[in-house]
Coordinates of C-alpha atoms in Angstrom, one line a residue:
Chain A
M17 CA 72.9 118.6 17.8
F18 CA 73.4 120.1 21.2
S19 CA 76.3 119.1 23.5
E20 CA 75.8 117.6 26.9
I21 CA 76.9 120.9 28.5
T22 CA 74.3 122.9 26.5
R23 CA 71.6 120.4 27.4
Q24 CA 72.6 120.7 31.0
Q25 CA 72.3 124.5 30.7
F26 CA 68.9 124.2 29.2
R27 CA 67.8 121.9 32.0
R28 CA 69.1 124.4 34.5
F29 CA 67.2 127.1 32.7
R30 CA 64.0 125.0 32.9
S31 CA 64.5 124.4 36.6
I32 CA 64.5 128.1 37.3
R33 CA 60.7 128.2 37.3
R34 CA 60.1 131.9 37.2
A35 CA 62.2 132.3 34.0
W36 CA 60.8 129.2 32.4
I37 CA 57.1 130.3 33.0
S38 CA 57.9 133.8 31.9
F39 CA 59.5 132.5 28.7
W40 CA 56.4 130.5 27.8
I41 CA 54.0 133.3 28.6
L42 CA 56.0 135.6 26.3
V43 CA 56.3 133.1 23.6
G44 CA 52.6 132.2 23.9
A45 CA 51.5 135.9 23.9
Y46 CA 53.6 136.6 20.9
V47 CA 52.4 133.6 18.9
L48 CA 48.8 134.6 19.8
S49 CA 49.4 138.2 18.8
L50 CA 50.5 136.9 15.3
F51 CA 46.8 136.1 14.9
S52 CA 45.7 139.5 16.0
E53 CA 43.4 139.9 13.0
H54 CA 41.3 137.0 14.4
L55 CA 41.5 138.2 18.0
A56 CA 40.6 141.8 17.6
N57 CA 38.6 142.8 14.6
D58 CA 35.3 144.4 13.8
R59 CA 34.8 141.9 11.0
P60 CA 33.2 138.6 12.1
L61 CA 35.2 135.4 12.1
V62 CA 32.3 133.4 10.6
M63 CA 29.0 134.6 9.3
R64 CA 25.9 133.0 7.6
Y65 CA 23.9 135.0 5.1
N66 CA 21.2 133.8 2.7
G67 CA 22.4 130.2 3.1
G68 CA 26.1 130.9 2.4
T69 CA 29.0 130.9 4.9
Y70 CA 31.5 133.7 4.9
F71 CA 34.9 134.3 6.6
P72 CA 35.4 138.1 6.6
T73 CA 38.6 138.2 8.7
V74 CA 40.3 136.2 6.0
K75 CA 38.6 137.4 2.8
F76 CA 37.3 140.7 1.5
Y77 CA 33.5 140.9 0.8
S78 CA 31.9 144.0 -0.6
A79 CA 28.7 145.5 0.8
E80 CA 26.9 144.2 -2.4
T81 CA 27.4 140.7 -1.3
F82 CA 25.1 141.2 1.6
G83 CA 22.5 143.3 -0.2
G84 CA 24.1 146.6 0.1
R85 CA 24.5 149.2 -2.6
Y86 CA 28.3 149.8 -2.8
R87 CA 31.3 147.8 -3.8
T88 CA 33.3 149.0 -0.7
E89 CA 33.8 146.7 2.2
A90 CA 30.7 145.7 4.1
D91 CA 30.1 147.5 7.4
Y92 CA 29.5 144.4 9.5
L93 CA 28.7 146.2 12.7
A94 CA 25.8 148.0 11.0
L95 CA 24.8 144.9 9.1
E96 CA 24.6 142.9 12.3
Q97 CA 21.8 145.2 13.4
S98 CA 19.9 145.6 10.1
P99 CA 16.5 143.9 9.9
E100 CA 17.0 142.7 6.3
F101 CA 20.2 140.9 7.2
L102 CA 18.4 139.1 10.1
A103 CA 15.4 138.3 7.9
K104 CA 17.7 136.4 5.5
G105 CA 18.9 134.1 8.3
G106 CA 22.0 136.3 9.0
W107 CA 24.2 135.3 11.8
M108 CA 27.7 136.5 12.9
L109 CA 30.5 135.3 15.2
F110 CA 32.9 138.1 16.2
P111 CA 36.4 137.8 17.5
I112 CA 36.9 138.3 21.3
I113 CA 37.7 141.9 20.9
K114 CA 35.0 143.3 18.6
S115 CA 37.1 146.3 17.4
D116 CA 39.6 147.2 14.8
P117 CA 42.7 149.1 16.1
L118 CA 42.5 151.8 13.4
R119 CA 38.7 152.3 13.4
N120 CA 37.1 155.4 15.2
Y121 CA 34.0 154.3 17.1
L122 CA 32.4 157.7 17.2
K123 CA 28.9 156.4 17.6
E124 CA 29.5 155.6 21.3
E125 CA 27.7 157.8 23.8
G126 CA 29.6 160.9 25.0
S127 CA 32.9 162.2 23.7
P128 CA 36.2 160.3 23.3
P129 CA 38.1 159.1 25.2
H130 CA 35.3 156.8 26.3
A131 CA 35.6 155.0 29.6
P132 CA 35.8 151.2 29.7
S133 CA 32.5 149.5 28.9
A134 CA 31.1 146.1 27.8
R135 CA 31.7 147.2 24.2
H136 CA 35.2 148.6 24.7
W137 CA 36.8 146.7 27.6
L138 CA 39.6 149.1 28.1
G139 CA 37.8 152.1 26.8
T140 CA 38.8 154.2 23.8
D141 CA 41.5 156.8 23.1
D142 CA 41.0 160.4 22.0
S143 CA 40.1 159.3 18.5
A144 CA 37.6 156.8 19.8
R145 CA 39.8 153.8 18.9
D146 CA 39.5 150.7 21.0
V147 CA 42.4 150.6 23.5
A148 CA 42.3 146.8 23.9
A149 CA 42.7 146.2 20.2
R150 CA 45.5 148.8 20.0
L151 CA 47.3 147.2 22.9
L152 CA 47.3 143.8 21.2
Y153 CA 48.5 145.1 17.9
G154 CA 51.0 147.3 19.7
F155 CA 52.4 144.2 21.4
R156 CA 52.8 142.4 18.2
L157 CA 54.5 145.4 16.7
S158 CA 56.9 146.0 19.6
M159 CA 57.8 142.3 19.9
S160 CA 58.4 141.9 16.1
F161 CA 60.5 145.0 16.0
A162 CA 62.5 144.1 19.1
L163 CA 63.0 140.5 18.0
T164 CA 64.2 141.4 14.5
L165 CA 66.4 144.1 15.9
A166 CA 67.9 141.8 18.5
I167 CA 68.5 138.9 16.0
L168 CA 70.1 141.2 13.4
G169 CA 72.0 143.1 16.1
A170 CA 73.4 139.8 17.5
V171 CA 74.5 138.6 14.1
V172 CA 76.3 141.9 13.4
G173 CA 77.7 142.0 16.9
V174 CA 79.1 138.4 16.7
I175 CA 80.7 139.1 13.3
V176 CA 82.3 142.4 14.2
G177 CA 83.4 141.5 17.8
G178 CA 84.5 138.0 16.6
L179 CA 86.7 139.4 13.8
Q180 CA 88.2 141.9 16.2
G181 CA 89.0 139.4 18.8
Y182 CA 90.3 136.8 16.4
A183 CA 92.4 139.1 14.2
G184 CA 93.7 141.3 17.1
G185 CA 96.5 143.7 16.4
W186 CA 95.9 146.9 14.5
F187 CA 92.6 145.7 13.1
D188 CA 91.3 145.3 16.7
L189 CA 92.8 148.6 17.8
A190 CA 91.4 150.6 14.9
G191 CA 88.0 148.8 15.3
Q192 CA 87.8 149.6 18.9
R193 CA 88.5 153.3 18.3
I194 CA 85.9 153.5 15.5
I195 CA 83.3 151.8 17.7
E196 CA 84.0 154.3 20.4
I197 CA 83.5 157.2 18.1
W198 CA 80.5 155.5 16.5
S199 CA 78.8 154.9 19.9
A200 CA 79.2 158.5 20.8
L201 CA 76.9 159.6 17.9
P202 CA 73.7 161.1 19.3
F203 CA 71.1 158.4 18.6
L204 CA 68.1 160.7 18.7
Y205 CA 69.5 163.1 16.1
V206 CA 70.3 160.3 13.8
V207 CA 66.8 159.0 14.1
I208 CA 65.2 162.4 13.5
L209 CA 67.5 163.1 10.6
I210 CA 67.1 159.8 8.8
G211 CA 63.5 159.6 9.7
S212 CA 62.7 163.0 8.2
I213 CA 64.6 162.2 5.0
Y214 CA 63.4 158.6 4.4
G215 CA 60.2 158.6 6.4
Q216 CA 59.5 156.9 9.7
T217 CA 58.7 153.4 8.5
F218 CA 59.3 150.1 10.3
G219 CA 62.3 149.4 8.0
V220 CA 64.0 152.7 8.4
L221 CA 63.6 152.7 12.2
L222 CA 64.9 149.2 12.3
F223 CA 67.9 150.2 10.3
V224 CA 68.7 153.2 12.5
F225 CA 68.4 151.2 15.7
L226 CA 70.5 148.5 14.2
L227 CA 73.3 151.0 13.6
F228 CA 73.8 151.0 17.3
E229 CA 72.3 147.8 18.6
W230 CA 75.3 145.5 17.9
I231 CA 77.9 147.6 19.8
G232 CA 77.2 146.2 23.3
L233 CA 77.4 142.5 22.2
S234 CA 80.5 143.1 20.1
Y235 CA 82.5 144.0 23.2
Y236 CA 81.6 140.6 24.8
M237 CA 82.3 138.7 21.6
R238 CA 85.6 140.4 21.1
G239 CA 86.6 139.3 24.6
E240 CA 85.3 135.7 24.1
F241 CA 87.2 135.3 20.8
Y242 CA 90.3 136.8 22.2
R243 CA 90.2 134.3 25.1
L244 CA 89.2 131.3 23.0
K245 CA 91.8 131.7 20.3
N246 CA 94.5 131.2 22.9
Q247 CA 92.9 128.2 24.5
T248 CA 94.9 125.0 24.2
F249 CA 92.1 123.2 22.2
T250 CA 92.2 125.8 19.5
Q251 CA 96.0 125.5 19.4
A252 CA 95.5 121.7 19.3
A253 CA 93.2 122.0 16.4
Q254 CA 95.8 124.2 14.7
A255 CA 98.4 121.6 15.3
L256 CA 96.0 119.1 13.8
G257 CA 96.1 121.1 10.5
A258 CA 92.7 122.7 10.8
G259 CA 92.4 125.9 8.7
K260 CA 91.5 129.4 10.1
F261 CA 87.9 129.2 9.0
R262 CA 87.4 125.8 10.5
I263 CA 88.9 126.9 13.8
L264 CA 86.7 130.0 13.8
Y265 CA 83.3 128.3 13.2
R266 CA 83.9 125.0 14.9
H267 CA 86.1 125.6 17.8
I268 CA 85.7 129.2 18.7
L269 CA 82.2 130.3 17.7
P270 CA 80.2 127.5 19.5
N271 CA 82.2 128.1 22.7
A272 CA 81.5 131.9 22.5
M273 CA 77.7 131.7 22.3
V274 CA 77.0 132.1 26.0
P275 CA 77.0 136.0 26.0
V276 CA 74.7 135.9 23.0
I277 CA 72.1 133.8 24.9
T278 CA 72.4 135.7 28.2
L279 CA 72.3 139.1 26.5
F280 CA 69.5 138.4 24.1
P281 CA 66.6 138.9 26.5
F282 CA 68.1 142.2 27.6
M283 CA 68.6 143.3 23.9
L284 CA 64.9 142.5 23.5
I285 CA 64.0 144.6 26.5
G286 CA 66.2 147.4 25.1
G287 CA 64.4 147.2 21.7
I288 CA 60.9 147.3 23.2
S289 CA 61.6 150.2 25.5
S290 CA 63.5 152.3 23.0
L291 CA 60.9 151.9 20.3
T292 CA 58.2 152.9 22.9
A293 CA 60.3 155.9 24.0
L294 CA 60.7 157.0 20.5
D295 CA 57.0 156.7 19.8
F296 CA 56.3 158.5 23.0
L297 CA 58.4 161.4 21.8
G298 CA 56.7 161.3 18.4
F299 CA 59.7 160.4 16.4
G300 CA 58.7 156.7 16.0
L301 CA 56.2 155.1 13.8
P302 CA 53.7 157.7 12.5
P303 CA 50.0 157.7 13.6
P304 CA 47.6 155.9 13.4
T305 CA 50.0 152.9 13.9
P306 CA 49.0 151.2 17.1
S307 CA 52.1 151.7 19.2
W308 CA 52.6 151.6 23.0
G309 CA 54.6 154.8 23.0
E310 CA 51.8 156.7 21.4
M311 CA 49.3 155.2 23.9
L312 CA 51.5 156.2 26.8
Q313 CA 51.6 159.7 25.4
Q314 CA 47.9 159.9 25.3
G315 CA 47.8 158.6 28.9
L316 CA 49.9 161.5 29.9
K317 CA 47.8 163.9 27.9
Y318 CA 44.4 162.7 29.3
L319 CA 45.1 162.2 32.9
Y320 CA 41.4 162.4 33.6
A321 CA 41.0 159.2 31.5
P322 CA 43.2 156.9 33.7
W323 CA 42.3 153.8 31.7
L324 CA 44.7 155.0 28.9
A325 CA 47.7 155.4 31.1
F326 CA 46.9 152.4 33.3
S327 CA 46.4 149.9 30.5
S328 CA 49.5 150.9 28.5
V329 CA 51.8 151.2 31.5
L330 CA 50.6 147.8 32.8
A331 CA 51.1 146.2 29.5
L332 CA 54.6 147.6 29.1
F333 CA 55.6 146.8 32.6
T334 CA 54.4 143.2 32.4
T335 CA 56.2 142.6 29.1
L336 CA 59.5 144.1 30.3
L337 CA 59.2 142.3 33.7
L338 CA 58.6 138.9 32.0
A339 CA 61.5 139.5 29.6
S340 CA 63.7 140.5 32.6
F341 CA 62.8 137.2 34.3
V342 CA 63.8 135.3 31.2
G343 CA 67.1 137.2 31.0
E344 CA 67.9 136.7 34.6
G345 CA 67.2 133.0 34.4
A346 CA 69.2 132.7 31.2
R347 CA 72.2 134.4 32.8
A348 CA 72.0 132.1 35.9
A349 CA 71.7 129.0 33.7
F350 CA 74.3 129.8 31.1
D351 CA 76.9 131.9 32.8
P352 CA 79.2 129.7 34.8
R353 CA 80.5 132.7 36.7
S354 CA 77.2 133.8 38.2
S355 CA 75.7 132.0 41.2
N356 CA 72.7 129.7 40.8
A357 CA 71.0 131.2 43.8
I358 CA 68.0 132.4 41.8
R359 CA 65.2 129.8 41.8
Chain B
M1 CA 128.7 121.3 20.2
P2 CA 129.5 117.7 21.2
S3 CA 128.0 115.0 19.0
A4 CA 128.4 111.5 20.4
E5 CA 127.5 109.3 17.4
P6 CA 128.5 109.2 13.7
A7 CA 126.1 110.6 11.1
P8 CA 123.6 108.0 9.9
A9 CA 123.9 106.8 6.3
A10 CA 120.3 107.4 5.4
P11 CA 119.1 111.0 5.4
P12 CA 117.2 111.8 8.6
L13 CA 113.4 112.2 8.6
L14 CA 113.8 115.7 10.2
Q15 CA 116.9 117.8 10.1
V16 CA 117.0 121.1 12.0
N17 CA 119.9 123.5 11.1
G18 CA 120.7 126.6 13.1
L19 CA 117.1 127.2 14.2
T20 CA 116.7 130.7 15.8
I21 CA 113.5 131.9 17.3
R22 CA 113.1 135.6 18.4
F23 CA 110.2 137.2 20.2
G24 CA 110.8 140.9 19.6
E25 CA 114.2 141.6 21.1
H26 CA 114.4 138.4 23.1
T27 CA 116.1 135.4 21.5
A28 CA 114.3 132.3 22.8
V29 CA 116.2 129.8 20.8
D30 CA 119.7 130.5 19.5
G31 CA 120.8 128.5 16.5
I32 CA 120.1 124.9 17.5
S33 CA 120.6 122.0 15.2
F34 CA 119.5 118.4 15.6
R35 CA 118.1 115.6 13.6
L36 CA 115.5 112.9 14.0
G37 CA 115.8 109.5 12.2
K38 CA 113.0 107.2 11.2
G39 CA 111.7 105.3 14.2
E40 CA 114.0 107.1 16.5
T41 CA 113.0 108.6 19.9
L42 CA 114.7 111.9 20.8
A43 CA 114.1 113.6 24.1
V44 CA 114.6 117.3 24.5
V45 CA 115.3 118.1 28.2
G46 CA 115.5 121.4 29.8
E47 CA 113.8 123.6 32.4
S48 CA 111.0 126.1 31.8
G49 CA 112.1 128.9 29.4
S50 CA 114.9 126.9 27.9
G51 CA 113.2 127.1 24.5
K52 CA 112.3 123.4 24.2
S53 CA 108.5 124.0 23.7
V54 CA 108.8 126.8 21.2
S55 CA 111.3 124.7 19.2
A56 CA 108.8 121.9 19.1
L57 CA 106.0 124.3 17.9
A58 CA 108.4 125.9 15.3
L59 CA 108.6 122.5 13.6
T60 CA 105.3 123.1 11.9
R61 CA 105.4 126.9 12.4
L62 CA 102.7 127.0 15.1
L63 CA 104.1 130.3 16.4
P64 CA 102.6 133.8 16.0
P65 CA 103.3 135.3 12.6
P66 CA 106.4 137.5 11.9
P67 CA 106.2 140.9 13.6
A68 CA 105.7 139.1 17.0
C69 CA 108.0 136.1 16.4
R70 CA 110.8 135.6 13.8
L71 CA 112.2 132.3 12.8
G72 CA 115.7 131.7 11.3
G73 CA 117.7 128.7 10.0
E74 CA 116.1 125.8 8.3
I75 CA 113.8 122.9 9.2
L76 CA 114.0 120.1 6.7
L77 CA 111.3 117.5 6.5
G78 CA 112.5 115.2 3.8
D79 CA 113.5 117.7 1.1
R80 CA 111.1 120.5 2.1
D81 CA 112.1 123.4 4.2
I82 CA 109.2 124.1 6.5
L83 CA 110.2 127.7 7.0
K84 CA 109.6 128.3 3.3
L85 CA 106.2 126.6 2.9
D86 CA 102.9 128.4 2.5
E87 CA 99.9 128.0 4.8
P88 CA 98.0 125.3 2.8
A89 CA 101.1 123.2 2.6
L90 CA 101.6 123.6 6.4
H91 CA 98.0 122.5 7.0
R92 CA 98.8 119.3 5.2
I93 CA 101.9 118.7 7.3
R94 CA 100.3 119.5 10.6
G95 CA 98.6 116.4 12.0
K96 CA 99.3 114.4 8.9
E97 CA 103.1 114.2 9.0
I98 CA 103.9 115.8 12.3
A99 CA 101.3 115.4 15.1
Y100 CA 101.3 116.9 18.5
I101 CA 100.2 116.0 22.0
F102 CA 100.2 118.7 24.6
Q103 CA 100.7 119.1 28.3
E104 CA 97.2 119.8 29.4
P105 CA 94.8 117.2 28.1
S106 CA 91.8 118.6 29.8
S107 CA 92.0 121.9 27.9
S108 CA 93.3 120.4 24.7
L109 CA 89.9 119.0 23.8
N110 CA 87.0 121.1 22.7
P111 CA 84.4 120.9 25.6
L112 CA 81.4 121.0 23.2
F113 CA 82.1 118.0 21.1
T114 CA 82.3 114.3 21.8
I115 CA 85.7 112.7 21.7
G116 CA 84.5 110.6 18.7
A117 CA 83.5 113.8 16.8
Q118 CA 86.9 115.3 17.5
I119 CA 88.8 112.2 16.3
A120 CA 86.5 112.3 13.2
E121 CA 87.6 115.8 12.5
A122 CA 91.2 114.6 12.3
I123 CA 90.1 111.9 9.9
R124 CA 88.1 114.3 7.8
L125 CA 91.0 116.7 7.6
H126 CA 93.7 114.3 6.5
R127 CA 92.2 111.0 5.4
P128 CA 89.1 111.8 3.3
D129 CA 89.4 108.4 1.7
V130 CA 88.3 106.6 4.9
K131 CA 84.9 105.1 4.2
N132 CA 83.9 104.1 7.7
P133 CA 85.2 106.8 10.1
V134 CA 83.4 105.2 13.1
A135 CA 85.3 101.9 12.7
E136 CA 88.5 103.9 12.4
I137 CA 87.6 105.9 15.6
L138 CA 86.9 102.7 17.5
R139 CA 90.2 101.2 16.2
V140 CA 92.4 104.0 17.5
L141 CA 90.5 104.3 20.8
D142 CA 91.2 100.6 21.3
L143 CA 94.8 101.1 20.2
V144 CA 95.4 103.7 23.0
G145 CA 93.8 101.4 25.5
I146 CA 90.4 102.9 26.1
R147 CA 88.1 100.1 27.2
D148 CA 84.6 99.9 25.7
P149 CA 85.3 102.3 22.8
E150 CA 81.7 101.7 21.4
K151 CA 80.3 103.5 24.4
R152 CA 83.2 105.8 25.2
H153 CA 83.4 107.6 21.8
R154 CA 80.1 109.3 22.6
D155 CA 81.5 110.8 25.8
Y156 CA 82.3 114.4 26.2
P157 CA 85.8 115.4 27.4
H158 CA 84.6 116.4 30.9
Q159 CA 83.3 112.8 31.4
L160 CA 86.8 111.4 31.2
S161 CA 89.7 111.4 33.6
G162 CA 92.9 113.2 32.8
G163 CA 94.7 110.0 31.8
M164 CA 91.8 109.0 29.6
Q165 CA 91.8 112.5 28.0
Q166 CA 95.5 112.2 27.2
R167 CA 94.9 108.8 25.7
V168 CA 92.2 110.5 23.5
M169 CA 94.7 113.1 22.5
I170 CA 97.2 110.4 21.5
A171 CA 94.4 108.7 19.6
M172 CA 93.7 111.9 17.7
A173 CA 97.4 112.3 16.9
L174 CA 97.7 108.7 15.8
V175 CA 94.6 108.4 13.6
C176 CA 96.3 110.3 10.7
Q177 CA 99.4 108.0 10.9
P178 CA 102.0 110.7 11.4
K179 CA 105.7 110.1 10.7
I180 CA 106.7 112.2 13.7
L181 CA 104.9 112.5 17.0
V182 CA 105.8 115.5 19.1
A183 CA 104.9 115.0 22.7
D184 CA 105.2 118.3 24.6
E185 CA 105.4 117.3 28.2
P186 CA 102.6 114.8 27.8
T187 CA 102.7 113.6 31.4
T188 CA 103.3 116.8 33.4
A189 CA 99.7 117.4 34.2
L190 CA 99.1 113.8 35.2
D191 CA 99.7 112.1 38.5
V192 CA 102.6 109.7 38.8
T193 CA 100.9 106.4 38.2
I194 CA 99.1 107.7 35.2
Q195 CA 102.4 109.2 34.0
A196 CA 103.9 105.7 33.9
Q197 CA 100.9 104.3 32.1
I198 CA 101.1 107.0 29.4
I199 CA 104.8 106.6 28.9
D200 CA 104.3 102.8 28.6
L201 CA 101.6 103.4 26.1
L202 CA 103.8 105.7 24.0
R203 CA 106.7 103.3 24.1
D204 CA 104.3 100.5 23.0
L205 CA 102.8 102.5 20.2
K206 CA 106.1 103.8 18.9
Q207 CA 107.3 100.2 18.5
K208 CA 104.0 99.0 17.0
L209 CA 103.7 101.9 14.5
G210 CA 107.4 102.6 13.8
M211 CA 107.1 106.3 14.1
S212 CA 109.6 108.8 15.3
V213 CA 108.9 110.5 18.6
L214 CA 110.2 113.9 19.8
M215 CA 109.6 114.0 23.5
I216 CA 109.8 117.4 25.3
T217 CA 110.2 117.1 29.0
H218 CA 111.9 118.7 32.0
N219 CA 112.0 115.4 33.8
F220 CA 115.0 113.1 33.3
G221 CA 113.1 110.4 35.2
I222 CA 110.9 109.6 32.2
V223 CA 113.8 109.8 29.6
H224 CA 115.5 106.6 30.8
G225 CA 114.2 103.6 29.1
F226 CA 112.2 105.7 26.6
A227 CA 114.4 107.8 24.5
D228 CA 117.2 106.7 22.2
R229 CA 119.0 110.0 22.3
V230 CA 118.8 113.1 24.5
I231 CA 119.3 116.8 23.8
V232 CA 119.8 119.0 26.8
M233 CA 118.8 122.6 26.3
F234 CA 119.7 125.5 28.5
R235 CA 118.9 129.2 27.8
G236 CA 118.0 128.6 24.1
K237 CA 121.1 126.6 23.3
I238 CA 121.9 122.9 23.1
V239 CA 124.5 122.3 25.8
E240 CA 124.7 118.5 25.5
E241 CA 123.6 115.8 23.1
G242 CA 124.1 112.1 23.0
P243 CA 122.7 108.6 23.5
T244 CA 120.5 108.4 26.6
E245 CA 122.7 105.9 28.5
V246 CA 125.8 107.9 28.0
I247 CA 124.2 111.2 29.0
L248 CA 122.6 109.6 32.1
R249 CA 125.9 107.9 33.2
Q250 CA 128.5 110.4 32.3
P251 CA 127.0 113.8 31.9
Q252 CA 129.6 116.3 30.7
H253 CA 128.0 119.7 31.1
P254 CA 127.5 121.0 34.6
Y255 CA 123.9 121.9 33.8
T256 CA 123.1 118.3 32.8
K257 CA 124.8 117.0 35.9
A258 CA 122.8 119.4 38.0
L259 CA 119.5 118.4 36.3
I260 CA 120.3 114.7 36.8
S261 CA 121.1 115.2 40.5
C262 CA 117.7 116.8 40.9
I263 CA 115.9 113.5 40.3
P264 CA 114.8 112.2 43.7
R265 CA 115.9 108.6 44.1
L266 CA 114.1 105.8 45.9
G267 CA 115.6 104.7 49.2
Q268 CA 117.9 107.7 49.4
R269 CA 117.5 109.7 52.5
Q270 CA 117.7 113.4 51.7
E271 CA 117.2 116.3 54.0
R272 CA 116.7 118.8 51.3
L273 CA 115.8 118.7 47.6
V274 CA 118.7 119.4 45.3
T275 CA 118.6 122.8 43.6
I276 CA 120.6 124.2 40.7
D277 CA 123.1 126.8 41.4
Y278 CA 122.9 129.1 38.4
S279 CA 125.8 131.4 39.4
T280 CA 128.2 128.7 38.3
L281 CA 126.3 128.1 35.0
V282 CA 125.6 131.5 33.6
P283 CA 128.7 133.2 32.2

């Protein structure tokens, strides 16, 4: 599957410990965050009641199930305390973070934002929502958004840049000018316009970001394809009677993948930070979506509640730093031109 | 244009008539004609820029498409004029009927695939009927003198020496059993002992397989004992043509004389290397 050179590059990447460790921390954190419902939730993971076993994080149970009056979802936090529940052998195991990111915990003492406590480890925000739970869900959201964006952006960038570099001539020239005009469009206005017409949903935002995401990579791919199509081995393949398509996908494309790998972590960083920036300005995902930008904004608004700013800034900083380490390592491992001094 | 031998009775494998190659305003090749018979070895000799390499590439139209490069004349392969064929027909000729080996073996191989995979690609393109490609790969690698092909066919290009890489290129060219092998300065990038090995190999294979060879070179030294006939090109024109022995013994054109006198000879004390005085050659 992978060639010797690629394997060598992977080995080199692995030998750059900082990048390798950062890579696995990020991957691990993201995989964990995919199970956020079982890590931060105010529904118990497992509960026993009246001889039966229930899994409320996976399945919906109405209040009637546990002796309540209504068919709406059971209020597990209240149930945990009720004497009837305990009398019927009730028992609950909650996730690590015993809060839902969207729920307002107004029963706490004092007024929100609440300071960190044993109940809410990182405190609550101005609507009394648990900061730790929101950070976790926000991480999943940011990473999913940035990953999808980077993957789609890379695909578009490779296709556009590759075609330009391979075709050359007037197609390349026209393409370059169009891209220059395109990249001069004011991104923020486009987001505000399209967002206000079609609503600020995950999909719409992804689409608008994607309109601009591919441009950076397309420059690199154009250069790579331009260089590779004049390499002797592509000419040798041509002399062997290989068709255009075959030369493109077998001889040029695999040899042009280095910029994609080295740029990918930085595209990821770009995706996370621009979504956060947009949320911070209020043009991103609408409330009450747990997003880091919105949390940063609250941090700025309630400077007397430093846990808000501190936790969100630290989370953002750590994520971007780890991704930068990965990117730096990938560049050192895959780019033959850069030195291998980073260890 | 002097022609030293009578026309052969059988129609030649390849007949080039008045081939002209223009890059924009510049005429790189100006109306050259030659033919290549079955099993014959023809050497095209000339210095850099004399038009020998583009002529070789033009044989299967491996040059940029029209606005950049215009071709004139005709190139007859059997009864087909290559200049009039469409792309799919050209793909079937390239590699299958006319195969190439190039000057720089190290960059002629795709660095990401094993040499076996690259020979397999040639088989897949032109010989889809081959049932056991691996056996075929091992056969050609053995044919071009690569020891231990069972192990070697899994090697990547960078694991081979320049001479080995050129042998692989020759194997790739031969696996489709072409009628004509175009060798474009196949030894220029190699050191002298390897040059001799590759030339010996080509001579050997040519006799074994009975194919025609068009050898492009600037080095008269490797023409002797290898080519049946020689064409000397200068500034896009053929200035001399004839059997190798005749050309080497009695060169007629001053440029040919000058080229031959440039070959350093063993045991000859020479203070300075001979250079060509162009003022007497260019009208």
